[in-house]
């Protein structure tokens, strides 16, 4: 089973990229995390350019999402919302509406910030955007607050509580891939 990991930060020493890397070390057996590194190369969305011959970076992103069983996004929070370049990339992935590669795909969101709230607003907005695109979005959230305190100088996550939360989210993502969407809907209805 393959999870595609996307860090919403372009920064070289990004805490969100480190958080994603830490999640990749906590995967259940039989699950791999492949990270997608092409975010900086995605051009601004322009419907005139959204043709069968899409820009190369966009085609590569769509293909990476299509080839994965699930998607895990680590998002920073910029001014209480999703970083623009990440939202932009998802706008490209969202088309065509009926057949976009996120449709019915399990997706989860985690986030880190240097402040006291752990990017919870950006995460909430990102879950909303992913659900609008058609992904099956987990409610589970990992909010890494005051994140600079939780990594060592090599970018390794020191906080055991955060490690446990990351392990839980990747477990849930793997379970969502295994559970057919209809079974999940039935459980939600019964509850
Ligand atoms: C343009 C900008 C806006 C920011 N806005 C917020 C914010 O609204 N909430 C917050 O908690 N942190 C905010 N921050 C601080 C980020 O949490 C911090 O820079 C974090 O390290 C970014 O994630 P990264 O390390 O993965 O790049 C902002 C940072 C930048 C550069």
PDB file of N, CA and C in Angstrom, residues 36-139:
ATOM      1  N   UNK A  36       6.162  13.611  -2.280  1.00  0.00           N
ATOM      2  CA  UNK A  36       6.144  14.334  -3.565  1.00  0.00           C
ATOM      3  C   UNK A  36       6.820  15.675  -3.347  1.00  0.00           C
ATOM      4  N   UNK A  37       7.828  15.936  -4.179  1.00  0.00           N
ATOM      5  CA  UNK A  37       8.695  17.080  -3.928  1.00  0.00           C
ATOM      6  C   UNK A  37       8.506  18.209  -4.942  1.00  0.00           C
ATOM      7  N   UNK A  38       7.492  18.106  -5.775  1.00  0.00           N
ATOM      8  CA  UNK A  38       7.395  19.034  -6.915  1.00  0.00           C
ATOM      9  C   UNK A  38       6.568  20.283  -6.695  1.00  0.00           C
ATOM     10  N   UNK A  39       6.207  20.567  -5.441  1.00  0.00           N
ATOM     11  CA  UNK A  39       5.239  21.643  -5.184  1.00  0.00           C
ATOM     12  C   UNK A  39       5.684  22.999  -5.738  1.00  0.00           C
ATOM     13  N   UNK A  40       6.971  23.301  -5.580  1.00  0.00           N
ATOM     14  CA  UNK A  40       7.457  24.626  -6.002  1.00  0.00           C
ATOM     15  C   UNK A  40       7.338  24.833  -7.508  1.00  0.00           C
ATOM     16  N   UNK A  41       7.305  23.746  -8.264  1.00  0.00           N
ATOM     17  CA  UNK A  41       7.257  23.851  -9.729  1.00  0.00           C
ATOM     18  C   UNK A  41       5.856  23.960 -10.302  1.00  0.00           C
ATOM     19  N   UNK A  42       4.828  23.915  -9.459  1.00  0.00           N
ATOM     20  CA  UNK A  42       3.451  23.968  -9.979  1.00  0.00           C
ATOM     21  C   UNK A  42       3.077  25.418 -10.301  1.00  0.00           C
ATOM     22  N   UNK A  43       2.691  25.685 -11.542  1.00  0.00           N
ATOM     23  CA  UNK A  43       2.363  27.075 -11.910  1.00  0.00           C
ATOM     24  C   UNK A  43       1.025  27.500 -11.307  1.00  0.00           C
ATOM     25  N   UNK A  44       0.762  28.812 -11.286  1.00  0.00           N
ATOM     26  CA  UNK A  44      -0.544  29.266 -10.802  1.00  0.00           C
ATOM     27  C   UNK A  44      -1.658  28.688 -11.671  1.00  0.00           C
ATOM     28  N   UNK A  45      -2.755  28.324 -11.024  1.00  0.00           N
ATOM     29  CA  UNK A  45      -3.855  27.731 -11.784  1.00  0.00           C
ATOM     30  C   UNK A  45      -4.406  28.732 -12.800  1.00  0.00           C
ATOM     31  N   UNK A  46      -4.527  28.258 -14.040  1.00  0.00           N
ATOM     32  CA  UNK A  46      -5.117  29.063 -15.105  1.00  0.00           C
ATOM     33  C   UNK A  46      -5.983  28.108 -15.923  1.00  0.00           C
ATOM     34  N   UNK A  47      -7.274  28.355 -15.914  1.00  0.00           N
ATOM     35  CA  UNK A  47      -8.184  27.433 -16.604  1.00  0.00           C
ATOM     36  C   UNK A  47      -7.850  27.322 -18.093  1.00  0.00           C
ATOM     37  N   UNK A  48      -7.271  28.379 -18.659  1.00  0.00           N
ATOM     38  CA  UNK A  48      -6.884  28.322 -20.076  1.00  0.00           C
ATOM     39  C   UNK A  48      -5.772  27.303 -20.310  1.00  0.00           C
ATOM     40  N   UNK A  49      -4.958  27.077 -19.275  1.00  0.00           N
ATOM     41  CA  UNK A  49      -3.857  26.105 -19.421  1.00  0.00           C
ATOM     42  C   UNK A  49      -4.279  24.699 -19.003  1.00  0.00           C
ATOM     43  N   UNK A  50      -5.500  24.579 -18.468  1.00  0.00           N
ATOM     44  CA  UNK A  50      -5.948  23.283 -17.964  1.00  0.00           C
ATOM     45  C   UNK A  50      -6.589  22.510 -19.105  1.00  0.00           C
ATOM     46  N   UNK A  51      -5.723  22.026 -19.983  1.00  0.00           N
ATOM     47  CA  UNK A  51      -6.147  21.307 -21.194  1.00  0.00           C
ATOM     48  C   UNK A  51      -5.641  19.876 -21.098  1.00  0.00           C
ATOM     49  N   UNK A  52      -5.869  19.106 -22.126  1.00  0.00           N
ATOM     50  CA  UNK A  52      -5.360  17.728 -22.150  1.00  0.00           C
ATOM     51  C   UNK A  52      -3.843  17.728 -22.031  1.00  0.00           C
ATOM     52  N   UNK A  53      -3.227  18.827 -22.474  1.00  0.00           N
ATOM     53  CA  UNK A  53      -1.768  18.954 -22.421  1.00  0.00           C
ATOM     54  C   UNK A  53      -1.390  19.860 -21.235  1.00  0.00           C
ATOM     55  N   UNK A  54      -1.665  19.380 -20.025  1.00  0.00           N
ATOM     56  CA  UNK A  54      -1.438  20.179 -18.812  1.00  0.00           C
ATOM     57  C   UNK A  54       0.055  20.406 -18.588  1.00  0.00           C
ATOM     58  N   UNK A  55       0.428  21.464 -17.844  1.00  0.00           N
ATOM     59  CA  UNK A  55       1.847  21.690 -17.532  1.00  0.00           C
ATOM     60  C   UNK A  55       2.475  20.432 -16.908  1.00  0.00           C
ATOM     61  N   UNK A  56       3.762  20.212 -17.179  1.00  0.00           N
ATOM     62  CA  UNK A  56       4.421  18.970 -16.767  1.00  0.00           C
ATOM     63  C   UNK A  56       4.329  18.731 -15.257  1.00  0.00           C
ATOM     64  N   UNK A  57       4.520  19.777 -14.458  1.00  0.00           N
ATOM     65  CA  UNK A  57       4.496  19.597 -12.997  1.00  0.00           C
ATOM     66  C   UNK A  57       3.106  19.164 -12.540  1.00  0.00           C
ATOM     67  N   UNK A  58       2.087  19.653 -13.226  1.00  0.00           N
ATOM     68  CA  UNK A  58       0.711  19.308 -12.879  1.00  0.00           C
ATOM     69  C   UNK A  58       0.434  17.853 -13.257  1.00  0.00           C
ATOM     70  N   UNK A  59       0.864  17.470 -14.453  1.00  0.00           N
ATOM     71  CA  UNK A  59       0.669  16.089 -14.899  1.00  0.00           C
ATOM     72  C   UNK A  59       1.366  15.134 -13.933  1.00  0.00           C
ATOM     73  N   UNK A  60       2.544  15.532 -13.476  1.00  0.00           N
ATOM     74  CA  UNK A  60       3.300  14.684 -12.557  1.00  0.00           C
ATOM     75  C   UNK A  60       2.572  14.566 -11.224  1.00  0.00           C
ATOM     76  N   UNK A  61       2.014  15.668 -10.733  1.00  0.00           N
ATOM     77  CA  UNK A  61       1.277  15.638  -9.464  1.00  0.00           C
ATOM     78  C   UNK A  61       0.025  14.775  -9.588  1.00  0.00           C
ATOM     79  N   UNK A  62      -0.731  14.994 -10.661  1.00  0.00           N
ATOM     80  CA  UNK A  62      -1.946  14.194 -10.850  1.00  0.00           C
ATOM     81  C   UNK A  62      -1.606  12.709 -10.931  1.00  0.00           C
ATOM     82  N   UNK A  63      -0.542  12.394 -11.607  1.00  0.00           N
ATOM     83  CA  UNK A  63      -0.145  10.996 -11.748  1.00  0.00           C
ATOM     84  C   UNK A  63       0.314  10.414 -10.404  1.00  0.00           C
ATOM     85  N   UNK A  64       1.026  11.222  -9.603  1.00  0.00           N
ATOM     86  CA  UNK A  64       1.470  10.752  -8.281  1.00  0.00           C
ATOM     87  C   UNK A  64       0.278  10.473  -7.375  1.00  0.00           C
ATOM     88  N   UNK A  65      -0.726  11.353  -7.423  1.00  0.00           N
ATOM     89  CA  UNK A  65      -1.931  11.137  -6.602  1.00  0.00           C
ATOM     90  C   UNK A  65      -2.676   9.895  -7.095  1.00  0.00           C
ATOM     91  N   UNK A  66      -2.801   9.777  -8.415  1.00  0.00           N
ATOM     92  CA  UNK A  66      -3.530   8.628  -8.979  1.00  0.00           C
ATOM     93  C   UNK A  66      -2.855   7.309  -8.616  1.00  0.00           C
ATOM     94  N   UNK A  67      -1.534   7.325  -8.537  1.00  0.00           N
ATOM     95  CA  UNK A  67      -0.793   6.097  -8.272  1.00  0.00           C
ATOM     96  C   UNK A  67      -0.712   5.723  -6.797  1.00  0.00           C
ATOM     97  N   UNK A  68      -1.234   6.566  -5.923  1.00  0.00           N
ATOM     98  CA  UNK A  68      -1.178   6.285  -4.484  1.00  0.00           C
ATOM     99  C   UNK A  68      -2.532   5.767  -3.997  1.00  0.00           C
ATOM    100  N   UNK A  69      -2.491   5.011  -2.904  1.00  0.00           N
ATOM    101  CA  UNK A  69      -3.741   4.513  -2.311  1.00  0.00           C
ATOM    102  C   UNK A  69      -4.358   5.542  -1.370  1.00  0.00           C
ATOM    103  N   UNK A  70      -3.532   6.451  -0.864  1.00  0.00           N
ATOM    104  CA  UNK A  70      -4.004   7.459   0.093  1.00  0.00           C
ATOM    105  C   UNK A  70      -3.035   8.630   0.056  1.00  0.00           C
ATOM    106  N   UNK A  71      -3.485   9.739   0.609  1.00  0.00           N
ATOM    107  CA  UNK A  71      -2.653  10.951   0.616  1.00  0.00           C
ATOM    108  C   UNK A  71      -2.572  11.496   2.037  1.00  0.00           C
ATOM    109  N   UNK A  72      -1.362  11.888   2.434  1.00  0.00           N
ATOM    110  CA  UNK A  72      -1.141  12.505   3.751  1.00  0.00           C
ATOM    111  C   UNK A  72      -0.455  13.849   3.512  1.00  0.00           C
ATOM    112  N   UNK A  73      -1.112  14.924   3.964  1.00  0.00           N
ATOM    113  CA  UNK A  73      -0.564  16.269   3.740  1.00  0.00           C
ATOM    114  C   UNK A  73      -0.209  16.906   5.079  1.00  0.00           C
ATOM    115  N   UNK A  74       1.013  17.418   5.161  1.00  0.00           N
ATOM    116  CA  UNK A  74       1.441  18.196   6.335  1.00  0.00           C
ATOM    117  C   UNK A  74       1.413  19.661   5.941  1.00  0.00           C
ATOM    118  N   UNK A  75       0.566  20.421   6.607  1.00  0.00           N
ATOM    119  CA  UNK A  75       0.428  21.826   6.197  1.00  0.00           C
ATOM    120  C   UNK A  75       0.901  22.813   7.257  1.00  0.00           C
ATOM    121  N   UNK A  76       1.669  23.807   6.846  1.00  0.00           N
ATOM    122  CA  UNK A  76       1.890  24.974   7.708  1.00  0.00           C
ATOM    123  C   UNK A  76       0.614  25.810   7.713  1.00  0.00           C
ATOM    124  N   UNK A  77       0.589  26.793   8.588  1.00  0.00           N
ATOM    125  CA  UNK A  77      -0.521  27.760   8.586  1.00  0.00           C
ATOM    126  C   UNK A  77       0.065  29.128   8.254  1.00  0.00           C
ATOM    127  N   UNK A  78      -0.465  29.735   7.195  1.00  0.00           N
ATOM    128  CA  UNK A  78      -0.056  31.093   6.832  1.00  0.00           C
ATOM    129  C   UNK A  78      -1.260  32.008   7.025  1.00  0.00           C
ATOM    130  N   UNK A  79      -1.137  32.953   7.945  1.00  0.00           N
ATOM    131  CA  UNK A  79      -2.218  33.907   8.186  1.00  0.00           C
ATOM    132  C   UNK A  79      -3.567  33.206   8.349  1.00  0.00           C
ATOM    133  N   UNK A  80      -3.520  32.208   9.221  1.00  0.00           N
ATOM    134  CA  UNK A  80      -4.723  31.473   9.632  1.00  0.00           C
ATOM    135  C   UNK A  80      -5.346  30.627   8.535  1.00  0.00           C
ATOM    136  N   UNK A  81      -4.552  30.291   7.506  1.00  0.00           N
ATOM    137  CA  UNK A  81      -5.135  29.507   6.415  1.00  0.00           C
ATOM    138  C   UNK A  81      -4.083  28.623   5.745  1.00  0.00           C
ATOM    139  N   UNK A  82      -4.496  28.007   4.639  1.00  0.00           N
ATOM    140  CA  UNK A  82      -3.617  27.109   3.868  1.00  0.00           C
ATOM    141  C   UNK A  82      -2.604  27.948   3.087  1.00  0.00           C
ATOM    142  N   UNK A  83      -1.337  27.575   3.045  1.00  0.00           N
ATOM    143  CA  UNK A  83      -0.406  28.313   2.178  1.00  0.00           C
ATOM    144  C   UNK A  83      -0.927  28.327   0.730  1.00  0.00           C
ATOM    145  N   UNK A  84      -0.802  29.488   0.074  1.00  0.00           N
ATOM    146  CA  UNK A  84      -1.377  29.644  -1.260  1.00  0.00           C
ATOM    147  C   UNK A  84      -0.888  28.619  -2.268  1.00  0.00           C
ATOM    148  N   UNK A  85       0.412  28.289  -2.230  1.00  0.00           N
ATOM    149  CA  UNK A  85       0.942  27.363  -3.236  1.00  0.00           C
ATOM    150  C   UNK A  85       0.349  25.959  -3.067  1.00  0.00           C
ATOM    151  N   UNK A  86       0.020  25.569  -1.832  1.00  0.00           N
ATOM    152  CA  UNK A  86      -0.585  24.254  -1.601  1.00  0.00           C
ATOM    153  C   UNK A  86      -2.022  24.236  -2.110  1.00  0.00           C
ATOM    154  N   UNK A  87      -2.778  25.288  -1.792  1.00  0.00           N
ATOM    155  CA  UNK A  87      -4.159  25.378  -2.283  1.00  0.00           C
ATOM    156  C   UNK A  87      -4.167  25.379  -3.812  1.00  0.00           C
ATOM    157  N   UNK A  88      -3.222  26.118  -4.393  1.00  0.00           N
ATOM    158  CA  UNK A  88      -3.112  26.199  -5.847  1.00  0.00           C
ATOM    159  C   UNK A  88      -2.901  24.811  -6.467  1.00  0.00           C
ATOM    160  N   UNK A  89      -1.993  24.034  -5.865  1.00  0.00           N
ATOM    161  CA  UNK A  89      -1.719  22.688  -6.402  1.00  0.00           C
ATOM    162  C   UNK A  89      -2.975  21.818  -6.318  1.00  0.00           C
ATOM    163  N   UNK A  90      -3.724  21.957  -5.224  1.00  0.00           N
ATOM    164  CA  UNK A  90      -4.945  21.150  -5.079  1.00  0.00           C
ATOM    165  C   UNK A  90      -6.024  21.595  -6.074  1.00  0.00           C
ATOM    166  N   UNK A  91      -6.037  22.880  -6.409  1.00  0.00           N
ATOM    167  CA  UNK A  91      -6.984  23.340  -7.436  1.00  0.00           C
ATOM    168  C   UNK A  91      -6.694  22.634  -8.765  1.00  0.00           C
ATOM    169  N   UNK A  92      -5.433  22.476  -9.105  1.00  0.00           N
ATOM    170  CA  UNK A  92      -5.077  21.735 -10.323  1.00  0.00           C
ATOM    171  C   UNK A  92      -5.544  20.281 -10.215  1.00  0.00           C
ATOM    172  N   UNK A  93      -5.299  19.659  -9.063  1.00  0.00           N
ATOM    173  CA  UNK A  93      -5.667  18.237  -8.902  1.00  0.00           C
ATOM    174  C   UNK A  93      -7.183  18.056  -8.987  1.00  0.00           C
ATOM    175  N   UNK A  94      -7.935  19.090  -8.625  1.00  0.00           N
ATOM    176  CA  UNK A  94      -9.396  18.955  -8.525  1.00  0.00           C
ATOM    177  C   UNK A  94     -10.108  18.807  -9.858  1.00  0.00           C
ATOM    178  N   UNK A  95      -9.394  19.051 -10.953  1.00  0.00           N
ATOM    179  CA  UNK A  95     -10.027  18.976 -12.279  1.00  0.00           C
ATOM    180  C   UNK A  95      -9.492  17.797 -13.069  1.00  0.00           C
ATOM    181  N   UNK A  96     -10.277  17.130 -13.917  1.00  0.00           N
ATOM    182  CA  UNK A  96     -11.713  17.326 -14.089  1.00  0.00           C
ATOM    183  C   UNK A  96     -12.506  16.848 -12.871  1.00  0.00           C
ATOM    184  N   UNK A  97     -13.613  17.525 -12.604  1.00  0.00           N
ATOM    185  CA  UNK A  97     -14.359  17.304 -11.368  1.00  0.00           C
ATOM    186  C   UNK A  97     -14.720  15.836 -11.154  1.00  0.00           C
ATOM    187  N   UNK A  98     -15.280  15.214 -12.170  1.00  0.00           N
ATOM    188  CA  UNK A  98     -15.829  13.861 -11.980  1.00  0.00           C
ATOM    189  C   UNK A  98     -14.759  12.798 -11.841  1.00  0.00           C
ATOM    190  N   UNK A  99     -13.593  13.041 -12.430  1.00  0.00           N
ATOM    191  CA  UNK A  99     -12.593  11.968 -12.480  1.00  0.00           C
ATOM    192  C   UNK A  99     -11.275  12.374 -11.838  1.00  0.00           C
ATOM    193  N   UNK A 100     -11.289  13.438 -11.026  1.00  0.00           N
ATOM    194  CA  UNK A 100     -10.008  13.870 -10.447  1.00  0.00           C
ATOM    195  C   UNK A 100      -9.441  12.759  -9.555  1.00  0.00           C
ATOM    196  N   UNK A 101      -8.095  12.663  -9.468  1.00  0.00           N
ATOM    197  CA  UNK A 101      -7.494  11.510  -8.792  1.00  0.00           C
ATOM    198  C   UNK A 101      -7.672  11.481  -7.269  1.00  0.00           C
ATOM    199  N   UNK A 102      -8.193  12.565  -6.695  1.00  0.00           N
ATOM    200  CA  UNK A 102      -8.461  12.534  -5.241  1.00  0.00           C
ATOM    201  C   UNK A 102      -9.853  11.987  -4.927  1.00  0.00           C
ATOM    202  N   UNK A 103     -10.679  11.866  -5.956  1.00  0.00           N
ATOM    203  CA  UNK A 103     -12.069  11.448  -5.698  1.00  0.00           C
ATOM    204  C   UNK A 103     -12.094  10.059  -5.051  1.00  0.00           C
ATOM    205  N   UNK A 104     -12.756   9.952  -3.914  1.00  0.00           N
ATOM    206  CA  UNK A 104     -12.886   8.703  -3.134  1.00  0.00           C
ATOM    207  C   UNK A 104     -11.568   8.204  -2.539  1.00  0.00           C
ATOM    208  N   UNK A 105     -10.531   9.015  -2.604  1.00  0.00           N
ATOM    209  CA  UNK A 105      -9.230   8.573  -2.067  1.00  0.00           C
ATOM    210  C   UNK A 105      -9.125   8.973  -0.595  1.00  0.00           C
ATOM    211  N   UNK A 106      -8.752   8.039   0.293  1.00  0.00           N
ATOM    212  CA  UNK A 106      -8.547   8.427   1.687  1.00  0.00           C
ATOM    213  C   UNK A 106      -7.439   9.483   1.804  1.00  0.00           C
ATOM    214  N   UNK A 107      -7.691  10.487   2.632  1.00  0.00           N
ATOM    215  CA  UNK A 107      -6.720  11.570   2.811  1.00  0.00           C
ATOM    216  C   UNK A 107      -6.720  11.994   4.280  1.00  0.00           C
ATOM    217  N   UNK A 108      -5.551  12.378   4.750  1.00  0.00           N
ATOM    218  CA  UNK A 108      -5.438  12.869   6.122  1.00  0.00           C
ATOM    219  C   UNK A 108      -4.539  14.090   6.131  1.00  0.00           C
ATOM    220  N   UNK A 109      -4.743  14.922   7.149  1.00  0.00           N
ATOM    221  CA  UNK A 109      -4.025  16.185   7.264  1.00  0.00           C
ATOM    222  C   UNK A 109      -3.354  16.252   8.626  1.00  0.00           C
ATOM    223  N   UNK A 110      -2.095  16.665   8.630  1.00  0.00           N
ATOM    224  CA  UNK A 110      -1.379  16.945   9.865  1.00  0.00           C
ATOM    225  C   UNK A 110      -0.757  18.334   9.715  1.00  0.00           C
ATOM    226  N   UNK A 111      -0.286  18.912  10.820  1.00  0.00           N
ATOM    227  CA  UNK A 111       0.281  20.246  10.667  1.00  0.00           C
ATOM    228  C   UNK A 111       1.133  20.658  11.848  1.00  0.00           C
ATOM    229  N   UNK A 112       2.067  21.537  11.553  1.00  0.00           N
ATOM    230  CA  UNK A 112       2.978  22.032  12.582  1.00  0.00           C
ATOM    231  C   UNK A 112       3.081  23.543  12.473  1.00  0.00           C
ATOM    232  N   UNK A 113       3.131  24.187  13.636  1.00  0.00           N
ATOM    233  CA  UNK A 113       3.430  25.619  13.621  1.00  0.00           C
ATOM    234  C   UNK A 113       4.315  25.961  14.812  1.00  0.00           C
ATOM    235  N   UNK A 114       4.990  27.068  14.675  1.00  0.00           N
ATOM    236  CA  UNK A 114       5.858  27.519  15.764  1.00  0.00           C
ATOM    237  C   UNK A 114       5.031  28.194  16.856  1.00  0.00           C
ATOM    238  N   UNK A 115       3.765  28.454  16.589  1.00  0.00           N
ATOM    239  CA  UNK A 115       2.894  29.088  17.565  1.00  0.00           C
ATOM    240  C   UNK A 115       2.158  28.077  18.432  1.00  0.00           C
ATOM    241  N   UNK A 116       1.151  28.599  19.146  1.00  0.00           N
ATOM    242  CA  UNK A 116       0.495  27.808  20.194  1.00  0.00           C
ATOM    243  C   UNK A 116      -0.623  26.905  19.689  1.00  0.00           C
ATOM    244  N   UNK A 117      -0.962  26.988  18.386  1.00  0.00           N
ATOM    245  CA  UNK A 117      -2.173  26.290  17.947  1.00  0.00           C
ATOM    246  C   UNK A 117      -1.929  25.138  16.967  1.00  0.00           C
ATOM    247  N   UNK A 118      -0.703  24.968  16.516  1.00  0.00           N
ATOM    248  CA  UNK A 118      -0.402  23.799  15.684  1.00  0.00           C
ATOM    249  C   UNK A 118      -1.108  23.781  14.339  1.00  0.00           C
ATOM    250  N   UNK A 119      -1.302  24.960  13.758  1.00  0.00           N
ATOM    251  CA  UNK A 119      -1.869  25.049  12.395  1.00  0.00           C
ATOM    252  C   UNK A 119      -3.276  24.463  12.308  1.00  0.00           C
ATOM    253  N   UNK A 120      -4.056  24.534  13.377  1.00  0.00           N
ATOM    254  CA  UNK A 120      -5.379  23.904  13.361  1.00  0.00           C
ATOM    255  C   UNK A 120      -6.344  24.583  12.384  1.00  0.00           C
ATOM    256  N   UNK A 121      -6.223  25.887  12.181  1.00  0.00           N
ATOM    257  CA  UNK A 121      -7.118  26.540  11.218  1.00  0.00           C
ATOM    258  C   UNK A 121      -6.773  26.112   9.798  1.00  0.00           C
ATOM    259  N   UNK A 122      -5.500  26.083   9.487  1.00  0.00           N
ATOM    260  CA  UNK A 122      -5.096  25.629   8.150  1.00  0.00           C
ATOM    261  C   UNK A 122      -5.531  24.182   7.934  1.00  0.00           C
ATOM    262  N   UNK A 123      -5.379  23.358   8.965  1.00  0.00           N
ATOM    263  CA  UNK A 123      -5.774  21.953   8.824  1.00  0.00           C
ATOM    264  C   UNK A 123      -7.276  21.833   8.574  1.00  0.00           C
ATOM    265  N   UNK A 124      -8.073  22.606   9.308  1.00  0.00           N
ATOM    266  CA  UNK A 124      -9.530  22.537   9.130  1.00  0.00           C
ATOM    267  C   UNK A 124      -9.905  22.966   7.711  1.00  0.00           C
ATOM    268  N   UNK A 125      -9.262  24.028   7.235  1.00  0.00           N
ATOM    269  CA  UNK A 125      -9.581  24.501   5.878  1.00  0.00           C
ATOM    270  C   UNK A 125      -9.117  23.489   4.830  1.00  0.00           C
ATOM    271  N   UNK A 126      -7.977  22.877   5.091  1.00  0.00           N
ATOM    272  CA  UNK A 126      -7.477  21.890   4.136  1.00  0.00           C
ATOM    273  C   UNK A 126      -8.395  20.665   4.079  1.00  0.00           C
ATOM    274  N   UNK A 127      -8.896  20.243   5.241  1.00  0.00           N
ATOM    275  CA  UNK A 127      -9.851  19.125   5.227  1.00  0.00           C
ATOM    276  C   UNK A 127     -11.100  19.495   4.428  1.00  0.00           C
ATOM    277  N   UNK A 128     -11.555  20.729   4.585  1.00  0.00           N
ATOM    278  CA  UNK A 128     -12.738  21.185   3.837  1.00  0.00           C
ATOM    279  C   UNK A 128     -12.470  21.154   2.327  1.00  0.00           C
ATOM    280  N   UNK A 129     -11.301  21.647   1.933  1.00  0.00           N
ATOM    281  CA  UNK A 129     -10.948  21.674   0.504  1.00  0.00           C
ATOM    282  C   UNK A 129     -10.852  20.247  -0.049  1.00  0.00           C
ATOM    283  N   UNK A 130     -10.191  19.367   0.689  1.00  0.00           N
ATOM    284  CA  UNK A 130     -10.039  17.979   0.217  1.00  0.00           C
ATOM    285  C   UNK A 130     -11.394  17.297   0.086  1.00  0.00           C
ATOM    286  N   UNK A 131     -12.280  17.550   1.061  1.00  0.00           N
ATOM    287  CA  UNK A 131     -13.621  16.951   0.993  1.00  0.00           C
ATOM    288  C   UNK A 131     -14.396  17.499  -0.202  1.00  0.00           C
ATOM    289  N   UNK A 132     -14.247  18.795  -0.470  1.00  0.00           N
ATOM    290  CA  UNK A 132     -14.916  19.397  -1.624  1.00  0.00           C
ATOM    291  C   UNK A 132     -14.429  18.767  -2.922  1.00  0.00           C
ATOM    292  N   UNK A 133     -13.143  18.455  -2.970  1.00  0.00           N
ATOM    293  CA  UNK A 133     -12.577  17.833  -4.173  1.00  0.00           C
ATOM    294  C   UNK A 133     -13.076  16.384  -4.322  1.00  0.00           C
ATOM    295  N   UNK A 134     -13.508  15.796  -3.209  1.00  0.00           N
ATOM    296  CA  UNK A 134     -14.069  14.441  -3.298  1.00  0.00           C
ATOM    297  C   UNK A 134     -13.303  13.377  -2.550  1.00  0.00           C
ATOM    298  N   UNK A 135     -12.251  13.771  -1.824  1.00  0.00           N
ATOM    299  CA  UNK A 135     -11.482  12.789  -1.054  1.00  0.00           C
ATOM    300  C   UNK A 135     -12.290  12.313   0.156  1.00  0.00           C
ATOM    301  N   UNK A 136     -11.934  11.131   0.651  1.00  0.00           N
ATOM    302  CA  UNK A 136     -12.519  10.621   1.906  1.00  0.00           C
ATOM    303  C   UNK A 136     -11.576  11.075   3.025  1.00  0.00           C
ATOM    304  N   UNK A 137     -11.938  12.151   3.685  1.00  0.00           N
ATOM    305  CA  UNK A 137     -10.998  12.828   4.585  1.00  0.00           C
ATOM    306  C   UNK A 137     -11.183  12.364   6.034  1.00  0.00           C
ATOM    307  N   UNK A 138     -10.098  11.938   6.647  1.00  0.00           N
ATOM    308  CA  UNK A 138     -10.143  11.563   8.068  1.00  0.00           C
ATOM    309  C   UNK A 138     -10.357  12.810   8.923  1.00  0.00           C
ATOM    310  N   UNK A 139     -11.106  12.664   9.991  1.00  0.00           N
ATOM    311  CA  UNK A 139     -11.304  13.762  10.940  1.00  0.00           C
ATOM    312  C   UNK A 139     -10.089  13.943  11.847  1.00  0.00           C
TER     313      UNK A 139
END
